[in-house]
Short mmCIF file of C-alpha atoms and ligand atoms in Angstrom, two decimals:
data_model
loop_
_atom_site.label_atom_id
_atom_site.label_comp_id
_atom_site.label_asym_id
_atom_site.label_seq_id
_atom_site.Cartn_x
_atom_site.Cartn_y
_atom_site.Cartn_z
CA MET A 1 -132.87 13.15 -61.09
CA SER A 2 -133.91 9.92 -59.34
CA ILE A 3 -131.42 9.20 -56.39
CA VAL A 4 -129.02 6.86 -57.74
CA ARG A 5 -129.45 2.68 -56.98
CA THR A 6 -126.78 0.00 -58.37
CA ARG A 7 -127.04 -3.42 -56.81
CA ILE A 8 -125.72 -7.23 -56.86
CA ALA A 9 -127.19 -9.62 -57.97
CA PRO A 10 -125.19 -13.03 -56.79
CA SER A 11 -126.63 -16.09 -56.84
CA PRO A 12 -126.02 -18.61 -53.98
CA THR A 13 -124.63 -21.03 -55.63
CA GLY A 14 -121.35 -21.90 -52.96
CA ILE A 15 -118.51 -19.70 -52.73
CA ALA A 16 -118.20 -16.20 -52.27
CA HIS A 17 -116.54 -14.96 -55.53
CA ILE A 18 -114.13 -12.31 -56.00
CA GLY A 19 -115.70 -11.44 -59.36
CA THR A 20 -118.87 -10.93 -56.83
CA ALA A 21 -116.95 -8.94 -54.59
CA TYR A 22 -115.42 -6.72 -57.80
CA MET A 23 -118.35 -6.07 -58.95
CA ALA A 24 -119.82 -4.97 -55.81
CA LEU A 25 -117.07 -2.50 -54.91
CA PHE A 26 -117.29 -0.83 -58.44
CA ASN A 27 -121.04 -0.83 -58.07
CA TYR A 28 -120.96 0.77 -54.04
CA ALA A 29 -118.57 3.15 -55.16
CA PHE A 30 -120.68 4.32 -58.29
CA ALA A 31 -123.83 4.97 -55.67
CA HIS A 32 -121.50 6.52 -53.06
CA LYS A 33 -120.56 8.75 -55.40
CA HIS A 34 -123.45 10.43 -56.70
CA GLY A 35 -124.79 9.97 -52.75
CA GLY A 36 -126.72 6.84 -53.55
CA GLU A 37 -127.87 3.44 -52.21
CA PHE A 38 -126.38 -0.49 -52.83
CA ILE A 39 -128.72 -2.78 -52.71
CA VAL A 40 -127.75 -6.88 -52.51
CA ARG A 41 -130.10 -8.97 -54.18
CA ILE A 42 -130.01 -12.62 -53.97
CA GLU A 43 -130.81 -13.89 -57.73
CA ASP A 44 -131.39 -17.76 -56.35
CA THR A 45 -133.87 -19.10 -58.77
CA ASP A 46 -131.61 -21.66 -60.46
CA ARG A 47 -132.51 -24.20 -57.81
CA LYS A 48 -130.57 -26.99 -59.60
CA ARG A 49 -127.41 -24.81 -58.25
CA PHE A 50 -128.61 -23.75 -55.27
CA VAL A 51 -126.20 -24.19 -51.81
CA GLU A 52 -127.92 -23.90 -48.39
CA GLY A 53 -126.05 -21.15 -46.67
CA ALA A 54 -124.05 -19.90 -49.25
CA GLU A 55 -125.76 -16.65 -49.00
CA GLN A 56 -124.04 -15.45 -45.37
CA VAL A 57 -120.96 -16.30 -46.94
CA ILE A 58 -121.52 -13.53 -49.56
CA TYR A 59 -122.74 -11.54 -47.09
CA ASP A 60 -119.78 -11.96 -44.55
CA ALA A 61 -117.30 -11.38 -47.24
CA LEU A 62 -118.48 -8.21 -48.41
CA TYR A 63 -118.64 -7.20 -44.24
CA TRP A 64 -115.28 -8.76 -43.76
CA LEU A 65 -114.15 -6.10 -47.58
CA ASN A 66 -115.93 -3.22 -45.93
CA ILE A 67 -118.34 -3.02 -48.96
CA PRO A 68 -121.74 -2.87 -47.39
CA HIS A 69 -125.26 -2.01 -48.36
CA THR A 70 -128.26 -0.16 -47.35
CA GLU A 71 -131.02 -3.03 -48.54
CA GLY A 72 -130.86 -6.35 -49.10
CA ALA A 73 -132.38 -10.00 -48.27
CA ASP A 74 -130.14 -9.93 -45.07
CA ILE A 75 -131.52 -6.93 -43.48
CA GLY A 76 -134.12 -5.99 -45.29
CA GLY A 77 -135.45 -2.19 -47.22
CA PRO A 78 -138.88 -0.36 -48.78
CA TYR A 79 -138.84 -2.85 -51.18
CA SER A 80 -138.41 -6.18 -49.50
CA PRO A 81 -138.22 -9.75 -50.35
CA TYR A 82 -134.59 -9.03 -51.67
CA ARG A 83 -134.73 -12.77 -52.54
CA GLN A 84 -136.71 -14.29 -56.31
CA SER A 85 -137.36 -16.92 -54.73
CA GLU A 86 -139.95 -15.23 -52.14
CA ARG A 87 -140.96 -12.97 -55.15
CA LEU A 88 -142.36 -15.85 -58.02
CA ARG A 89 -145.92 -14.00 -58.23
CA MET A 90 -144.69 -11.10 -59.31
CA TYR A 91 -143.03 -13.08 -61.63
CA THR A 92 -146.11 -15.06 -62.50
CA LYS A 93 -148.49 -11.32 -62.70
CA ALA A 94 -145.04 -10.00 -65.67
CA ALA A 95 -145.23 -13.21 -67.60
CA GLN A 96 -148.72 -13.66 -67.97
CA GLU A 97 -149.07 -9.61 -68.97
CA LEU A 98 -146.48 -10.28 -71.76
CA VAL A 99 -148.24 -13.39 -72.79
CA ASP A 100 -151.81 -10.98 -72.96
CA LYS A 101 -149.94 -8.39 -75.19
CA GLY A 102 -148.69 -10.80 -77.27
CA HIS A 103 -144.98 -10.38 -76.61
CA ALA A 104 -144.47 -13.89 -74.72
CA TYR A 105 -146.31 -17.88 -75.27
CA TYR A 106 -146.66 -20.92 -73.91
CA CYS A 107 -144.48 -23.25 -74.63
CA PHE A 108 -144.85 -27.61 -74.39
CA CYS A 109 -142.28 -28.57 -76.00
CA ASP A 110 -140.44 -31.08 -73.96
CA ALA A 111 -136.46 -31.56 -73.33
CA GLN A 112 -136.71 -34.87 -76.24
CA THR A 113 -138.31 -32.65 -79.04
CA LEU A 114 -135.90 -29.28 -78.43
CA ASP A 115 -133.09 -32.24 -78.89
CA ALA A 116 -134.22 -33.57 -81.85
CA MET A 117 -135.18 -29.74 -82.90
CA ARG A 118 -131.11 -28.77 -82.21
CA THR A 119 -130.23 -32.54 -83.92
CA GLU A 120 -130.99 -31.50 -86.89
CA GLN A 121 -130.31 -27.83 -87.14
CA GLN A 122 -127.00 -28.38 -86.72
CA ALA A 123 -127.03 -30.91 -89.45
CA ARG A 124 -128.56 -28.33 -92.11
CA LYS A 125 -126.04 -26.02 -89.99
CA GLU A 126 -127.94 -23.63 -89.03
CA ILE A 127 -127.64 -22.05 -85.15
CA PRO A 128 -129.95 -23.72 -83.14
CA ARG A 129 -132.72 -21.92 -81.91
CA TYR A 130 -136.44 -22.43 -80.60
CA ASP A 131 -138.55 -22.75 -84.26
CA ARG A 132 -141.47 -21.34 -82.58
CA ARG A 133 -143.87 -23.81 -82.94
CA CYS A 134 -145.81 -23.47 -79.99
CA LEU A 135 -146.06 -20.01 -81.43
CA HIS A 136 -148.43 -21.21 -83.75
CA LEU A 137 -150.95 -23.09 -81.33
CA SER A 138 -154.76 -22.14 -81.58
CA ALA A 139 -156.32 -20.30 -78.45
CA GLN A 140 -157.92 -23.81 -77.57
CA GLU A 141 -155.43 -25.59 -77.60
CA ILE A 142 -153.56 -23.81 -75.47
CA GLU A 143 -156.27 -23.66 -72.52
CA ARG A 144 -156.98 -27.32 -72.99
CA LYS A 145 -153.21 -28.20 -73.29
CA LEU A 146 -153.17 -25.61 -69.55
CA ALA A 147 -156.69 -27.63 -68.67
CA ASN A 148 -154.91 -30.82 -68.90
CA GLY A 149 -151.50 -29.82 -66.71
CA GLU A 150 -148.73 -30.16 -68.86
CA PRO A 151 -145.71 -29.00 -68.18
CA HIS A 152 -144.64 -25.84 -70.09
CA VAL A 153 -142.25 -22.97 -70.35
CA ILE A 154 -143.76 -18.94 -71.35
CA ARG A 155 -141.20 -17.70 -74.51
CA MET A 156 -140.54 -14.61 -75.60
CA LYS A 157 -141.32 -13.46 -78.63
CA MET A 158 -138.04 -11.70 -80.14
CA PRO A 159 -139.06 -9.25 -82.97
CA ASP A 160 -137.50 -10.84 -86.23
CA ASN A 161 -135.22 -8.30 -87.22
CA GLU A 162 -134.65 -5.47 -85.09
CA ILE A 163 -131.53 -3.47 -83.84
CA ILE A 164 -131.46 -2.58 -79.85
CA SER A 165 -128.44 -0.12 -78.82
CA TRP A 166 -127.95 1.21 -75.74
CA ASN A 167 -125.34 3.58 -74.99
CA ASP A 168 -123.05 1.60 -72.01
CA LEU A 169 -121.64 3.25 -69.39
CA ILE A 170 -117.93 1.62 -70.41
CA ARG A 171 -118.28 0.47 -73.74
CA GLY A 172 -119.95 3.25 -76.01
CA PHE A 173 -122.55 2.58 -78.62
CA VAL A 174 -123.69 -0.78 -78.67
CA GLU A 175 -125.69 -2.90 -80.51
CA ILE A 176 -127.13 -6.01 -81.69
CA ASN A 177 -129.63 -7.40 -84.37
CA THR A 178 -132.15 -9.31 -82.51
CA LYS A 179 -132.35 -11.70 -85.63
CA GLU A 180 -129.38 -13.36 -83.73
CA LEU A 181 -131.88 -13.30 -80.29
CA ASP A 182 -133.51 -16.91 -79.70
CA ASP A 183 -137.24 -16.50 -78.21
CA GLN A 184 -135.92 -16.48 -74.84
CA VAL A 185 -137.67 -18.67 -72.31
CA LEU A 186 -139.03 -16.26 -69.57
CA MET A 187 -140.16 -18.59 -67.02
CA LYS A 188 -139.64 -22.24 -66.70
CA SER A 189 -141.39 -25.34 -66.28
CA ASP A 190 -140.78 -25.54 -62.59
CA GLY A 191 -142.60 -22.04 -61.79
CA PHE A 192 -139.73 -20.20 -61.67
CA PRO A 193 -138.51 -17.42 -63.72
CA THR A 194 -135.18 -17.27 -65.77
CA TYR A 195 -132.22 -14.65 -64.46
CA HIS A 196 -134.10 -12.49 -67.85
CA LEU A 197 -137.58 -11.67 -66.79
CA GLY A 198 -136.17 -11.79 -63.34
CA VAL A 199 -133.81 -8.98 -63.29
CA VAL A 200 -135.70 -7.03 -65.33
CA VAL A 201 -138.81 -7.38 -62.83
CA ASP A 202 -136.69 -7.02 -59.75
CA ASP A 203 -134.70 -3.86 -61.30
CA HIS A 204 -137.99 -2.37 -61.80
CA ASP A 205 -139.48 -2.60 -58.49
CA MET A 206 -136.34 -1.74 -56.89
CA LYS A 207 -136.09 1.02 -58.61
CA ILE A 208 -132.36 0.53 -59.42
CA THR A 209 -130.84 3.19 -61.79
CA HIS A 210 -127.77 1.41 -63.09
CA VAL A 211 -127.40 -1.79 -63.71
CA ILE A 212 -123.47 -2.03 -63.79
CA ARG A 213 -122.54 -5.59 -63.87
CA GLY A 214 -120.16 -8.08 -65.86
CA GLU A 215 -120.12 -8.00 -69.63
CA GLU A 216 -120.68 -11.53 -69.77
CA TRP A 217 -124.39 -9.94 -69.78
CA ILE A 218 -123.82 -7.88 -72.91
CA SER A 219 -125.58 -10.05 -75.43
CA SER A 220 -128.84 -10.85 -72.46
CA THR A 221 -129.23 -7.34 -72.62
CA PRO A 222 -131.51 -6.41 -75.59
CA LYS A 223 -133.08 -8.49 -74.29
CA HIS A 224 -133.62 -6.92 -71.35
CA ILE A 225 -134.39 -3.43 -73.64
CA LEU A 226 -136.98 -5.18 -75.05
CA LEU A 227 -138.52 -6.48 -71.90
CA TYR A 228 -138.54 -2.72 -70.22
CA GLN A 229 -139.72 -1.60 -73.29
CA TYR A 230 -142.84 -4.58 -73.68
CA PHE A 231 -143.53 -3.60 -69.51
CA GLY A 232 -143.64 -0.03 -70.73
CA TRP A 233 -140.69 0.93 -67.90
CA GLU A 234 -138.10 3.32 -67.71
CA LEU A 235 -134.72 2.25 -69.06
CA PRO A 236 -131.75 1.70 -66.54
CA GLN A 237 -128.56 2.91 -67.69
CA PHE A 238 -126.32 0.42 -68.36
CA ALA A 239 -122.30 -0.43 -67.03
CA HIS A 240 -120.70 -3.70 -68.40
CA MET A 241 -117.85 -4.16 -66.54
CA PRO A 242 -114.71 -6.35 -67.62
CA LEU A 243 -114.23 -9.58 -66.84
CA LEU A 244 -111.16 -10.59 -64.22
CA ARG A 245 -109.01 -12.86 -65.49
CA ASN A 246 -106.17 -15.50 -64.96
CA PRO A 247 -102.72 -14.72 -66.02
CA ASP A 248 -103.32 -16.43 -68.75
CA LYS A 249 -105.99 -14.46 -70.23
CA THR A 250 -108.15 -16.78 -69.76
CA LYS A 251 -111.62 -16.53 -67.55
CA MET A 252 -110.31 -16.08 -63.87
CA SER A 253 -111.61 -19.65 -62.40
CA LYS A 254 -110.78 -21.74 -59.78
CA ARG A 255 -108.94 -23.78 -61.89
CA LYS A 256 -106.03 -21.07 -62.51
CA ASN A 257 -106.54 -18.80 -58.90
CA ASP A 258 -108.15 -19.56 -55.89
CA VAL A 259 -111.70 -17.09 -56.62
CA SER A 260 -113.10 -16.94 -53.22
CA ILE A 261 -112.84 -14.34 -50.97
CA PRO A 262 -112.87 -16.22 -47.40
CA PHE A 263 -109.49 -18.42 -49.00
CA TYR A 264 -107.82 -14.31 -48.81
CA LYS A 265 -109.22 -13.88 -45.55
CA GLU A 266 -108.14 -16.75 -44.21
CA LYS A 267 -104.48 -16.69 -45.91
CA GLY A 268 -103.91 -13.50 -44.18
CA TYR A 269 -104.38 -10.50 -46.77
CA ILE A 270 -105.95 -7.44 -44.77
CA ALA A 271 -108.82 -6.86 -46.38
CA ASP A 272 -108.33 -3.44 -47.41
CA ALA A 273 -105.47 -4.22 -48.92
CA LEU A 274 -107.21 -6.78 -51.53
CA ARG A 275 -110.06 -4.38 -51.60
CA ASN A 276 -107.28 -1.69 -52.92
CA TYR A 277 -106.03 -4.40 -55.27
CA LEU A 278 -109.69 -4.63 -56.95
CA CYS A 279 -109.75 -1.08 -57.46
CA LEU A 280 -107.30 -0.96 -59.60
CA LEU A 281 -108.28 -4.02 -62.21
CA GLY A 282 -109.00 -2.14 -64.97
CA TRP A 283 -109.03 1.03 -63.38
CA SER A 284 -106.91 3.51 -62.77
CA HIS A 285 -106.31 6.73 -60.35
CA PRO A 286 -105.98 9.96 -61.73
CA GLN A 287 -103.23 10.51 -60.30
CA GLU A 288 -101.59 6.54 -60.79
CA LYS A 289 -101.85 6.18 -57.11
CA ASP A 290 -101.65 2.44 -56.00
CA ILE A 291 -102.21 3.06 -52.46
CA PHE A 292 -105.73 4.36 -51.56
CA SER A 293 -109.22 4.72 -49.36
CA LEU A 294 -111.82 3.76 -50.05
CA ASP A 295 -112.96 6.91 -49.82
CA GLU A 296 -110.75 8.62 -51.75
CA PHE A 297 -111.60 5.90 -54.54
CA ILE A 298 -114.91 6.64 -54.28
CA SER A 299 -114.58 10.21 -54.82
CA ALA A 300 -111.56 10.11 -57.58
CA PHE A 301 -114.03 6.99 -59.34
CA THR A 302 -115.57 8.08 -62.41
CA MET A 303 -116.97 5.18 -65.53
CA GLU A 304 -114.72 6.75 -68.24
CA ARG A 305 -111.29 5.81 -66.33
CA MET A 306 -112.66 1.96 -66.97
CA GLN A 307 -111.00 0.24 -69.42
CA LYS A 308 -112.90 -2.33 -71.67
CA THR A 309 -110.16 -5.47 -71.69
CA GLY A 310 -110.23 -7.56 -69.15
CA PRO A 311 -107.89 -7.06 -66.30
CA VAL A 312 -105.28 -9.96 -64.63
CA PHE A 313 -105.82 -10.86 -61.98
CA ASP A 314 -102.22 -11.32 -60.21
CA ILE A 315 -101.75 -12.55 -57.32
CA ALA A 316 -97.64 -11.33 -57.00
CA LYS A 317 -99.39 -7.92 -57.21
CA LEU A 318 -101.65 -8.47 -54.62
CA ASN A 319 -98.91 -9.88 -52.52
CA TRP A 320 -97.05 -6.71 -53.45
CA MET A 321 -100.12 -4.84 -52.15
CA ASN A 322 -100.55 -6.42 -49.07
CA GLY A 323 -96.77 -6.20 -47.97
CA LYS A 324 -96.85 -2.34 -48.82
CA TYR A 325 -100.49 -2.51 -46.51
CA ILE A 326 -98.55 -3.96 -43.62
CA ARG A 327 -95.21 -2.10 -43.66
CA GLU A 328 -96.64 1.03 -44.10
CA VAL A 329 -100.17 1.79 -44.32
CA LEU A 330 -101.62 -0.06 -41.13
CA THR A 331 -99.98 1.85 -37.92
CA MET A 332 -98.29 -0.77 -35.50
CA ASP A 333 -101.41 -1.35 -33.06
CA GLU A 334 -103.55 -2.24 -36.30
CA LEU A 335 -101.32 -4.44 -37.47
CA MET A 336 -100.77 -5.75 -34.27
CA ARG A 337 -104.93 -6.76 -33.59
CA GLU A 338 -104.69 -8.01 -37.18
CA LEU A 339 -102.16 -10.59 -36.60
CA GLN A 340 -103.98 -12.16 -33.34
CA SER A 341 -105.94 -14.14 -35.17
CA PHE A 342 -102.93 -15.52 -36.95
CA LEU A 343 -100.57 -16.01 -34.31
CA PRO A 344 -100.00 -19.93 -33.00
CA SER A 345 -101.26 -20.85 -29.80
CA ASP A 346 -97.81 -21.05 -28.25
CA PHE A 347 -96.85 -17.59 -29.07
CA PRO A 348 -95.67 -15.09 -26.19
CA LYS A 349 -98.96 -12.41 -26.40
CA GLU A 350 -96.68 -9.76 -24.60
CA LEU A 351 -93.36 -9.99 -26.77
CA LEU A 352 -95.93 -9.38 -30.00
CA PRO A 353 -95.17 -5.41 -29.99
CA GLN A 354 -90.86 -6.27 -29.72
CA ILE A 355 -90.94 -9.28 -32.68
CA VAL A 356 -93.63 -7.16 -34.89
CA PRO A 357 -91.20 -4.51 -35.52
CA LEU A 358 -88.57 -7.23 -36.22
CA VAL A 359 -90.35 -9.30 -39.15
CA ARG A 360 -92.74 -6.62 -40.26
CA ASP A 361 -90.95 -5.81 -43.53
CA ARG A 362 -90.66 -9.18 -44.58
CA LEU A 363 -94.16 -10.37 -43.91
CA VAL A 364 -96.30 -10.60 -47.14
CA THR A 365 -99.83 -11.94 -45.49
CA LEU A 366 -100.42 -12.43 -41.99
CA ALA A 367 -100.21 -16.11 -42.20
CA ASP A 368 -96.70 -16.05 -42.18
CA ILE A 369 -96.03 -14.40 -39.08
CA GLU A 370 -95.59 -18.02 -37.34
CA SER A 371 -92.25 -18.82 -40.15
CA LEU A 372 -91.04 -15.76 -39.06
CA THR A 373 -91.12 -15.92 -35.92
CA ASP A 374 -90.80 -19.01 -34.52
CA PHE A 375 -87.88 -18.94 -33.39
CA PHE A 376 -88.95 -16.49 -30.58
CA TYR A 377 -90.70 -19.36 -28.34
CA ARG A 378 -89.47 -22.47 -30.22
CA ASN A 379 -86.29 -24.11 -29.95
CA LEU A 380 -85.28 -25.65 -33.56
CA PRO A 381 -83.86 -28.73 -34.47
CA LEU A 382 -80.21 -28.33 -34.62
CA THR A 383 -77.23 -29.78 -36.85
CA LYS A 384 -73.92 -29.81 -37.02
CA GLU A 385 -73.76 -28.83 -40.60
CA ALA A 386 -76.06 -25.88 -40.43
CA LEU A 387 -73.35 -24.50 -37.88
CA ILE A 388 -70.47 -24.61 -39.97
CA PRO A 389 -70.61 -22.12 -42.87
CA LYS A 390 -68.63 -23.37 -45.85
CA LYS A 391 -64.67 -22.75 -45.72
CA THR A 392 -64.87 -22.98 -41.57
CA THR A 393 -63.75 -26.31 -39.54
CA VAL A 394 -65.73 -27.53 -36.50
CA GLU A 395 -62.98 -25.93 -34.54
CA GLU A 396 -63.13 -22.74 -36.12
CA ALA A 397 -66.91 -22.50 -35.39
CA LYS A 398 -66.95 -23.84 -32.03
CA GLN A 399 -64.29 -21.21 -31.07
CA PHE A 400 -66.58 -18.42 -33.09
CA LEU A 401 -69.56 -19.77 -30.43
CA GLN A 402 -66.86 -20.01 -27.68
CA VAL A 403 -66.15 -16.04 -27.63
CA ALA A 404 -69.41 -15.48 -28.59
CA ILE A 405 -70.81 -16.53 -25.23
CA GLU A 406 -67.81 -14.86 -23.08
CA GLN A 407 -68.87 -11.44 -24.97
CA LEU A 408 -72.19 -11.81 -24.12
CA GLU A 409 -72.24 -13.22 -20.94
CA LYS A 410 -70.82 -10.09 -19.72
CA PHE A 411 -74.19 -8.50 -20.55
CA ASP A 412 -76.23 -8.45 -17.31
CA GLU A 413 -80.09 -8.66 -18.11
CA LYS A 414 -80.86 -4.94 -17.23
CA ASP A 415 -77.95 -4.35 -19.90
CA TRP A 416 -78.77 -6.81 -22.71
CA VAL A 417 -79.09 -3.53 -25.00
CA ALA A 418 -78.49 -4.76 -28.81
CA THR A 419 -76.27 -1.88 -30.56
CA ASP A 420 -73.96 -2.87 -27.35
CA MET A 421 -74.00 -6.09 -27.91
CA GLU A 422 -73.06 -6.13 -31.28
CA THR A 423 -70.55 -3.31 -30.95
CA ALA A 424 -68.59 -5.84 -28.12
CA VAL A 425 -69.43 -8.70 -30.15
CA ARG A 426 -68.19 -7.70 -33.55
CA ASN A 427 -64.61 -6.20 -32.49
CA ALA A 428 -64.34 -9.58 -30.73
CA CYS A 429 -64.47 -11.09 -34.20
CA ASP A 430 -62.45 -9.08 -36.25
CA ALA A 431 -59.61 -8.66 -32.79
CA ARG A 432 -59.67 -11.82 -34.36
CA GLY A 433 -59.29 -11.31 -37.97
CA TRP A 434 -62.23 -13.80 -38.77
CA ASN A 435 -64.00 -13.87 -41.31
CA ARG A 436 -67.56 -12.11 -40.05
CA GLY A 437 -69.76 -13.35 -42.37
CA ALA A 438 -69.16 -16.85 -41.48
CA PHE A 439 -68.59 -15.59 -37.98
CA PHE A 440 -72.31 -14.29 -37.51
CA MET A 441 -73.41 -17.00 -39.46
CA THR A 442 -72.91 -19.82 -37.11
CA LEU A 443 -73.35 -16.86 -34.35
CA ARG A 444 -77.20 -16.63 -35.69
CA VAL A 445 -78.17 -20.80 -36.28
CA GLY A 446 -76.79 -21.28 -33.15
CA VAL A 447 -79.14 -18.32 -31.32
CA THR A 448 -81.82 -19.42 -34.01
CA GLY A 449 -81.91 -22.31 -35.64
CA LYS A 450 -82.13 -20.27 -38.94
CA THR A 451 -79.84 -19.00 -41.56
CA VAL A 452 -81.98 -15.99 -41.99
CA THR A 453 -83.29 -13.76 -39.41
CA PRO A 454 -84.77 -10.57 -38.58
CA PRO A 455 -81.27 -8.34 -36.78
CA LEU A 456 -79.25 -10.60 -34.83
CA PHE A 457 -78.97 -8.60 -32.00
CA ASP A 458 -82.31 -7.15 -32.01
CA THR A 459 -83.40 -10.60 -32.06
CA ILE A 460 -81.30 -11.27 -29.20
CA GLN A 461 -82.20 -8.84 -27.19
CA VAL A 462 -85.76 -10.17 -27.49
CA LEU A 463 -84.97 -13.88 -26.64
CA GLY A 464 -83.16 -12.55 -23.14
CA LYS A 465 -79.77 -13.39 -21.94
CA GLU A 466 -80.89 -16.74 -20.47
CA LYS A 467 -82.64 -18.17 -23.26
CA THR A 468 -79.77 -16.58 -25.84
CA LEU A 469 -77.04 -17.90 -23.49
CA LYS A 470 -78.39 -21.38 -22.88
CA ARG A 471 -79.12 -22.50 -27.04
CA LEU A 472 -75.51 -21.48 -27.23
CA HIS A 473 -73.90 -23.76 -24.99
CA HIS A 474 -76.17 -25.98 -27.03
CA ALA A 475 -75.09 -25.15 -30.19
CA MET A 476 -71.38 -26.05 -28.81
CA GLY A 477 -72.93 -29.47 -27.43
CA ILE A 478 -74.13 -30.20 -30.44
CA LEU A 479 -70.62 -29.65 -32.63
CA ALA A 480 -68.39 -30.83 -29.65
CA ALA A 481 -70.83 -34.52 -30.42
N1 LIG B 501 -126.90 -13.27 -61.00
C1 LIG B 501 -126.32 -12.50 -61.59
C2 LIG B 501 -125.01 -13.20 -61.53
O1 LIG B 501 -124.87 -13.80 -61.17
C3 LIG B 501 -126.78 -11.46 -61.96
C4 LIG B 501 -126.26 -10.03 -63.04
C5 LIG B 501 -126.38 -9.40 -63.14
O2 LIG B 501 -125.99 -8.50 -62.61
O3 LIG B 501 -127.27 -8.91 -64.13
O4 LIG B 501 -124.00 -12.71 -62.38
#
């Protein structure tokens, strides 16, 4: 048995797509499960869609998600080059071999001719396809046109009525009749191969044993299988993964969901949480676990557990997963490290170990840190209305603050302990028969400027005596105005 080798073959067309990470994760897991290698090849032959710098964005995203490859266009490897634009002579040679063997032919039809052909076929209610007029050119004609430098492509000569089948590792037995297939262009007039020729030549040259890719390529697989046969090469195994979908079941796209991996990084998703979430799209853990490490995924992963229907990429579920990682999976140290790049410049770093435990349960993403902690280091604007809860008068609110101030003043800096302060303040409230809800609301707003905060006295403890009392006096002033 040859060593398992899998790959992804993204095209550098702009963004590092979630779908690329999804394919990478399953290819990586499959390879590692079998002690094999995972490779990143760059399919950059569509020069119209090529975007400078896009390749690096893909590597960065994969490294961030901890899905490393051992061979690739960035790091090289035994089957270099791994970038299609650097492999053109291999495709030219392969295409020539197919022409020589009679499995491919030169086509000199220009865009206008092809358009007219399509229009006529549609008018006759036929499926548009190339009508093979160039297949019948004589050897002399072809030679003359080539010598004249006439623009041309090379097309695959599709068998007329042949059933091509394979055992898909996810979908089982699949068969497609070649009569449904057009005479596929293999070499374009710009001298670059199409995807179909490139992918077969590369997967063969790079000794890929398992082609694990999206279901949108199913209808291309018969063409690829025929090419392997024409070249006399051993076939890889195929597995066609389900396509990720939007909640409305349409194909996951930019319009409905954010699909770029750096977007999730910048929004404060934990790489491992996103990775864990992707594992659960179309696959489930044999013990129904939600949370598991990459290593555990590798050992539990089997193709048999893959579903065929497109799983929904649901941001609400990802948020749940991210919160779970923040609350339960990361250690406090790991969380603090992750938070570093999300802290605003005025965040008091020395207070991080005290502040984080107070807001940890409410962080959905790391970027929430600012909005959940701003009152610790910023004096937020206060309004009179906010200090006066429902069914409370201004006078009552003032008394609430006055009593709280009196109680808190009794505590020295060294005795500034949440539980003790809470008992004292609560007793003072109860002794006066006040409504606790209203009393603590005025106090909370007075201290923080917000109606929703972490536990009030823990907050007061972190703020310290000076800041707390200063804010309460300031609130008194607002009520008095
Ligand atoms: N370049 C193709 C893509 O962007 C690769 C498909 C394949 O894995 O064969 O999806």
